[in-house]
GROMACS .gro file of C-alpha atoms in nm:
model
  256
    1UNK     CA    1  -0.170  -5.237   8.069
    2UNK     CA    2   0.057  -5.219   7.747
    3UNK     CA    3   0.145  -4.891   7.626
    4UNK     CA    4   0.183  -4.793   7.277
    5UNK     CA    5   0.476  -4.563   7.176
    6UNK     CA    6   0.341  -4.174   7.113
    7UNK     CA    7   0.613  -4.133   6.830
    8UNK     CA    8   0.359  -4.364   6.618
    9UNK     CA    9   0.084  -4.105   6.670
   10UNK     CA   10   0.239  -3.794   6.620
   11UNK     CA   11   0.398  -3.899   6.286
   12UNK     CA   12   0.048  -4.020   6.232
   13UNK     CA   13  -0.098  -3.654   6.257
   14UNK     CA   14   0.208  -3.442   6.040
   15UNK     CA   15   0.032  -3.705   5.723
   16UNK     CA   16  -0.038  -3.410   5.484
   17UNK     CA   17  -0.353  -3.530   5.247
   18UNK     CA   18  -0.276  -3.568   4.921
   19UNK     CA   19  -0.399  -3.261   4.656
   20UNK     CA   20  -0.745  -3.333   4.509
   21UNK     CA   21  -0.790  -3.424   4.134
   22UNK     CA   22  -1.013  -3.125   4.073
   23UNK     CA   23  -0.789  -2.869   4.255
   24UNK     CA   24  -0.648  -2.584   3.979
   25UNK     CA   25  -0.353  -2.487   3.900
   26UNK     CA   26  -0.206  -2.122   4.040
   27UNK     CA   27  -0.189  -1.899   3.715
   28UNK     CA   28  -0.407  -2.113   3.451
   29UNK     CA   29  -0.754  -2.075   3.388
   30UNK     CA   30  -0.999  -2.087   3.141
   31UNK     CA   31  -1.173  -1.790   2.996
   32UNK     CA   32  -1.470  -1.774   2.796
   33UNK     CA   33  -1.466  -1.510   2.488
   34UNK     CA   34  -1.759  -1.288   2.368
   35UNK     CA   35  -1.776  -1.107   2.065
   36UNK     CA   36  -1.789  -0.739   2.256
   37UNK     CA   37  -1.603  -0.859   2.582
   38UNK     CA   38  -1.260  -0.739   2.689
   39UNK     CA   39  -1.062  -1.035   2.878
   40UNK     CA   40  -0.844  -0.912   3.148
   41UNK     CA   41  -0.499  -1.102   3.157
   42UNK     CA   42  -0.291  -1.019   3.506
   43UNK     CA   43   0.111  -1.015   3.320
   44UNK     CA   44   0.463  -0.984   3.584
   45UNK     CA   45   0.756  -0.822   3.448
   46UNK     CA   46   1.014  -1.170   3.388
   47UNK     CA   47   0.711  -1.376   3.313
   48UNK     CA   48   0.526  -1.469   3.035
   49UNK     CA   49   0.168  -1.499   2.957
   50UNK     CA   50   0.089  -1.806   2.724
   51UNK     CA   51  -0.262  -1.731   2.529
   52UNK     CA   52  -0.414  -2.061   2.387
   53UNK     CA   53  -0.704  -2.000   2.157
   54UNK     CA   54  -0.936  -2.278   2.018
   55UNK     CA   55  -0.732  -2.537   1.805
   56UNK     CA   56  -0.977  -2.402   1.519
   57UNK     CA   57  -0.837  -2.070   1.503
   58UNK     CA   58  -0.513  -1.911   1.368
   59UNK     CA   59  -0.353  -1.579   1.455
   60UNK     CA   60  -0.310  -1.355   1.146
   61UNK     CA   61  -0.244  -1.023   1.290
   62UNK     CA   62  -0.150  -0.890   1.631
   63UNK     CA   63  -0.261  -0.577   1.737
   64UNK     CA   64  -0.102  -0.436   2.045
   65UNK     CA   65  -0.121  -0.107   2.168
   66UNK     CA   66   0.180  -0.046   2.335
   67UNK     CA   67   0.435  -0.194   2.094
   68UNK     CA   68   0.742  -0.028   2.337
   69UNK     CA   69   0.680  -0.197   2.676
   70UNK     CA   70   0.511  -0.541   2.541
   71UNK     CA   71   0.649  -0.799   2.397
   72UNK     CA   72   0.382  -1.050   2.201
   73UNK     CA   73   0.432  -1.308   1.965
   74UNK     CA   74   0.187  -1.575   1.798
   75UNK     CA   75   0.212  -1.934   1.618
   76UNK     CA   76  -0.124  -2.084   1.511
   77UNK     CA   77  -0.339  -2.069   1.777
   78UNK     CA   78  -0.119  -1.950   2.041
   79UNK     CA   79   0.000  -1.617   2.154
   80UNK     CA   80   0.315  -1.557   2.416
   81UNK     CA   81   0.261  -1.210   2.599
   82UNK     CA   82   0.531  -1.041   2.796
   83UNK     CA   83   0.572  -0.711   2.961
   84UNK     CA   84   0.905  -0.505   2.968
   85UNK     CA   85   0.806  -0.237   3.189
   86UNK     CA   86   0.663  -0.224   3.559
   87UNK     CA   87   0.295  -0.091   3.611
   88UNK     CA   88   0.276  -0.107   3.222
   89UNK     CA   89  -0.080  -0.145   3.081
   90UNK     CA   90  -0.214  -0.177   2.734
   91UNK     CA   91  -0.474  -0.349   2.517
   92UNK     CA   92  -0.404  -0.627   2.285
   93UNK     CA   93  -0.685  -0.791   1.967
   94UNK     CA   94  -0.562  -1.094   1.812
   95UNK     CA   95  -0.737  -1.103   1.452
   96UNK     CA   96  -0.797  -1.493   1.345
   97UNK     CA   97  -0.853  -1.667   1.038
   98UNK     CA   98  -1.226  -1.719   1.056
   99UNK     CA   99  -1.221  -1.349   1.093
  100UNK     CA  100  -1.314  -1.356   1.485
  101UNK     CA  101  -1.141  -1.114   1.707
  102UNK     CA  102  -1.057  -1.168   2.049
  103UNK     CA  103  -1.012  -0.865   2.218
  104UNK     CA  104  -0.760  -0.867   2.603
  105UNK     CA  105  -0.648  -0.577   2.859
  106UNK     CA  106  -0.314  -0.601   2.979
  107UNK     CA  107  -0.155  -0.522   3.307
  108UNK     CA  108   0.148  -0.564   3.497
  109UNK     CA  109   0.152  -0.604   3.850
  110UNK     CA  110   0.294  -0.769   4.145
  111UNK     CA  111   0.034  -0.982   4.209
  112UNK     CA  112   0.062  -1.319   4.103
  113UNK     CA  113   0.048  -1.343   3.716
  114UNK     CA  114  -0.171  -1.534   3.408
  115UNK     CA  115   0.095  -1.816   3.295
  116UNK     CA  116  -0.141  -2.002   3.095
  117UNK     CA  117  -0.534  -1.872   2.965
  118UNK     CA  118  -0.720  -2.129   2.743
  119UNK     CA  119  -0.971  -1.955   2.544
  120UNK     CA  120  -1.349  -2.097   2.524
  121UNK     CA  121  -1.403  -1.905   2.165
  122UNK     CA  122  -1.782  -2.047   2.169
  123UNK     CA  123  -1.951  -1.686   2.172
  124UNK     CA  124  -1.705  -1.548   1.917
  125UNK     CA  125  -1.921  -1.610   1.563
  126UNK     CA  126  -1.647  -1.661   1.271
  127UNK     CA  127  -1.769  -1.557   0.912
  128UNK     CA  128  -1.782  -1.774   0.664
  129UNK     CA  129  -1.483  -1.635   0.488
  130UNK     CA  130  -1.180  -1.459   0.608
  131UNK     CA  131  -1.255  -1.048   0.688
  132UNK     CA  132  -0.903  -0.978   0.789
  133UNK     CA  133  -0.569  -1.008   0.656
  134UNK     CA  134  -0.270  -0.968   0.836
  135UNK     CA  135   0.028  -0.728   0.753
  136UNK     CA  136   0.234  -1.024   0.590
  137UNK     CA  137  -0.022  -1.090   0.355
  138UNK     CA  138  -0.135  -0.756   0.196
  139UNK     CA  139   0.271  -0.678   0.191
  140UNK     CA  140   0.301  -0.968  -0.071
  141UNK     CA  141   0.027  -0.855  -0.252
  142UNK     CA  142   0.106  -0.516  -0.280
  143UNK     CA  143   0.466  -0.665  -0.426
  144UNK     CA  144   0.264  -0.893  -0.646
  145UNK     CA  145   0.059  -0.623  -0.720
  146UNK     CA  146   0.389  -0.370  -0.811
  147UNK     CA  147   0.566  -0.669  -0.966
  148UNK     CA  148   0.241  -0.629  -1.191
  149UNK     CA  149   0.222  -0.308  -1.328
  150UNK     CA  150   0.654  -0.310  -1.380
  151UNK     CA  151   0.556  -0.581  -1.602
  152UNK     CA  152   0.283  -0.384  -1.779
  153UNK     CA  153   0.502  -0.114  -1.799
  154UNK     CA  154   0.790  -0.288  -2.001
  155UNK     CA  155   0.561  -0.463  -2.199
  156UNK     CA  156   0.389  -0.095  -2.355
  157UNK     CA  157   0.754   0.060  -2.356
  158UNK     CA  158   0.838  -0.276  -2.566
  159UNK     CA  159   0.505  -0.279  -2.775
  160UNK     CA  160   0.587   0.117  -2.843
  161UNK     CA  161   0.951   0.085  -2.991
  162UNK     CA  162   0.833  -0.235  -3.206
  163UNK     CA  163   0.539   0.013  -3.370
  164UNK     CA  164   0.793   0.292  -3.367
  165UNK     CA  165   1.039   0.097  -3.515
  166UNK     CA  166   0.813  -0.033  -3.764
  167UNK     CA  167   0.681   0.284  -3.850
  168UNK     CA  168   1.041   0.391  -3.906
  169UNK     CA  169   1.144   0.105  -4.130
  170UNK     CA  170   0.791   0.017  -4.317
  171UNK     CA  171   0.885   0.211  -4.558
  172UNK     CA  172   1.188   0.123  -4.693
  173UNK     CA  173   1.020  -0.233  -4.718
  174UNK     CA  174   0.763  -0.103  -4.996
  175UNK     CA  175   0.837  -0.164  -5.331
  176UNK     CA  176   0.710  -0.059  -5.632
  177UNK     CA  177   0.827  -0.259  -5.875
  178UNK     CA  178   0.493  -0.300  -6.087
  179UNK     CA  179   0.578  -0.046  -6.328
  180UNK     CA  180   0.348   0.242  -6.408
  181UNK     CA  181  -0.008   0.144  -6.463
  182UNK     CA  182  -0.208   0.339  -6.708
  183UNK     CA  183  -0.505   0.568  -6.545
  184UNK     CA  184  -0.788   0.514  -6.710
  185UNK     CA  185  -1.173   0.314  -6.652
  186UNK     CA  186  -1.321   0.115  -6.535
  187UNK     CA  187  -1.069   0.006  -6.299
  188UNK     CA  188  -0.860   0.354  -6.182
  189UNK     CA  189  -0.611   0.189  -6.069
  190UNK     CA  190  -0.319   0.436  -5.922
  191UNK     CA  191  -0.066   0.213  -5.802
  192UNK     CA  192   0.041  -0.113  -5.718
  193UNK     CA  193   0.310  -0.234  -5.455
  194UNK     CA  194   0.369  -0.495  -5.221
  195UNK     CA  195   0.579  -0.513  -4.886
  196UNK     CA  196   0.725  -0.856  -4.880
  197UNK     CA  197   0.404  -0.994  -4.763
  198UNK     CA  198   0.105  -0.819  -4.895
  199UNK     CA  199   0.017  -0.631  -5.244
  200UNK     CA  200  -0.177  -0.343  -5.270
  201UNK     CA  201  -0.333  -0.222  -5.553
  202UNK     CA  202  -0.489   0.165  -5.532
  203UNK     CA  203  -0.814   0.200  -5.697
  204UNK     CA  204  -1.069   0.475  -5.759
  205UNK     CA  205  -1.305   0.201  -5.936
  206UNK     CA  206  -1.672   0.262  -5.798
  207UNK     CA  207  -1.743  -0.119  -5.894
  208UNK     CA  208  -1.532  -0.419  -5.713
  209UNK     CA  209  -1.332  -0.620  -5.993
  210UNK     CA  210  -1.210  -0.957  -6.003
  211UNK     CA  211  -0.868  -1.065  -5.924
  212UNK     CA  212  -0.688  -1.348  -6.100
  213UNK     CA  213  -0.335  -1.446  -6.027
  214UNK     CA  214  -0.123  -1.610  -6.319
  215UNK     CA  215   0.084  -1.911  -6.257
  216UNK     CA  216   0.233  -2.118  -6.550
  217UNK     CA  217   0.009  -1.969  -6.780
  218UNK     CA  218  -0.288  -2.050  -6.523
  219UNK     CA  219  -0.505  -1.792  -6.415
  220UNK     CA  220  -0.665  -1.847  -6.054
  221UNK     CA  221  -0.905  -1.635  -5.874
  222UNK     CA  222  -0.790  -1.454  -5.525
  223UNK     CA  223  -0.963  -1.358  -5.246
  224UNK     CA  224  -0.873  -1.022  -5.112
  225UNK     CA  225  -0.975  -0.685  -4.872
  226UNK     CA  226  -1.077  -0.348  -4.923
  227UNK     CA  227  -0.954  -0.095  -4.734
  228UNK     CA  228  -1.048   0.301  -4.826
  229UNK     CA  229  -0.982   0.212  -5.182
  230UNK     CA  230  -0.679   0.001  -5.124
  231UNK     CA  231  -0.713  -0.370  -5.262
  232UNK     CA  232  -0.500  -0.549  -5.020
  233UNK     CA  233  -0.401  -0.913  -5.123
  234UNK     CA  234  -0.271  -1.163  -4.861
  235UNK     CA  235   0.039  -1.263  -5.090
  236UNK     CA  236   0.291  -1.118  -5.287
  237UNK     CA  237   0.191  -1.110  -5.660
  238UNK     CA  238   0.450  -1.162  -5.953
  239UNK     CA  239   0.189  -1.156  -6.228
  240UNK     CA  240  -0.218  -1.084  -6.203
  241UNK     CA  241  -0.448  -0.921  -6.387
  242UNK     CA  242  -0.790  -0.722  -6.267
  243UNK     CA  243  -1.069  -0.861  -6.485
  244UNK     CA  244  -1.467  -0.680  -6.518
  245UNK     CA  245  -1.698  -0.821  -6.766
  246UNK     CA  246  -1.459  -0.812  -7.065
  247UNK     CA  247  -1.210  -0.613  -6.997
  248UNK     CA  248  -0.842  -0.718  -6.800
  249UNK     CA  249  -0.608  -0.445  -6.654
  250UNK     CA  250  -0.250  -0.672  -6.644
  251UNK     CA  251   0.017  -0.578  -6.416
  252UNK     CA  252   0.347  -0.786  -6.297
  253UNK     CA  253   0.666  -0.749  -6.124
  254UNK     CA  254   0.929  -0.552  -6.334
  255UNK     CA  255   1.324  -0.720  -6.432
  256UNK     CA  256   1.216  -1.080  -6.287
   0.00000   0.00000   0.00000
């Protein structure tokens, strides 16, 4: 009888099987979120702890409550987590975009740690709109917000020296150059002036007279305001004349 060499068999039996499709990897795992839940995350000291939150999310803020001992960062949807300390232990929220929080508990320890936790955020209800900010974005708007009111501010302390000034230099810009104007009814007419854009005439008159305007020998009616008793005229006047019923009160510019 023919014999078959035992070397064949025993290399045979050392075959190790190869690793099943399904089997998981050591340190990931998938975790499923809640809107009250606290997810535990096992951290090692020289190791970090990748958080991967639905693709739908983004990280606005990260809250962490041991800022001395942990290390955390966050890009999108992902956070990084590493401890600096031994036996350290702290809680962590990440604040998202939708406004969803997803709230961890962080240890160190020597067991092995979380390298990689993929987030099922399906129990986590998002508002409609945004309920959180993070610290980036309410720091630009309280600049925005300063940058606002120094603007407001120079533009009173502007608006204030233009009145003052014009206060100050109004006037010098009067002139009175209309000659004296005789007292007397029905048109009580005080004085007459202009400023280089307006005439005024200063009237006690109870009863609102017309206003003609003579150019080339033409008269023309004009439009104007009263203000307490002041007829003010939107032009300056070289020659006019107030006119009621039959009588005319003439006045004109003086040495032109």
């Amino acid at each position: 009888m023919r014999r078959w060499p035992l070397i064949g068999l025993v290399a045979a039996a050392t075959i190790v099987p190869p690793a099943t499709a399904g089997a998981q990897t050591p340190g990931v795992r998938e975790v499923s979120a809640s809107e009250r839940g606290v997810i535990p995350l096992q951290t090692r000291i020289r190791y970090t702890t990748m958080v991967v939150l639905p693709e739908s999310e983004e990280i606005l803020d990260v809250i962490c409550g041991d800022k001395d001992f942990w290390i955390v960062s966050s890009t999108q949807n992902i956070a990084h987590i590493k401890p600096a300390k031994e036996s350290a232990a702290t809680n962590l929220n990440l604040v998202t975009k939708s406004g969803a929080i997803y709230s961890f508990l962080l240890t160190e320890k020597a067991a092995p740690p979380d390298l990689k936790v993929y987030i099922d955020g399906g129990n986590v209800s998002p508002t409609a709109k945004p309920k959180y900010y993070s610290a980036a974005q309410v720091e630009a708007l309280e600049l925005q917000l300063a940058e606002a009111r120094t603007t407001q501010r120079e533009t009173e302390r502007r608006a204030e020296e233009a009145s003052a000034t014009f206060r100050q230099d109004y006037p010098s810009r009067l002139q009175f150059v209309y000659g004296s104007l005789k007292y007397e009814k029905p048109f009580l007419v005080r004085s007459v002036w202009h400023d280089g854009q307006f005439t005024y005439l200063k009237s006690d008159a109870t009863e609102l007279p017309a206003l003609y305007e003579v150019k080339d020998g033409k008269p023309a009616l004009l439009n104007f305001q009263v203000r307490e008793g002041t007829y003010v005229v939107p032009k300056v006047l070289d020659r006019a004349y107030l006119a009621l019923g039959s009588q005319r009160l003439n006045f004109e510019q003086q040495g032109r």
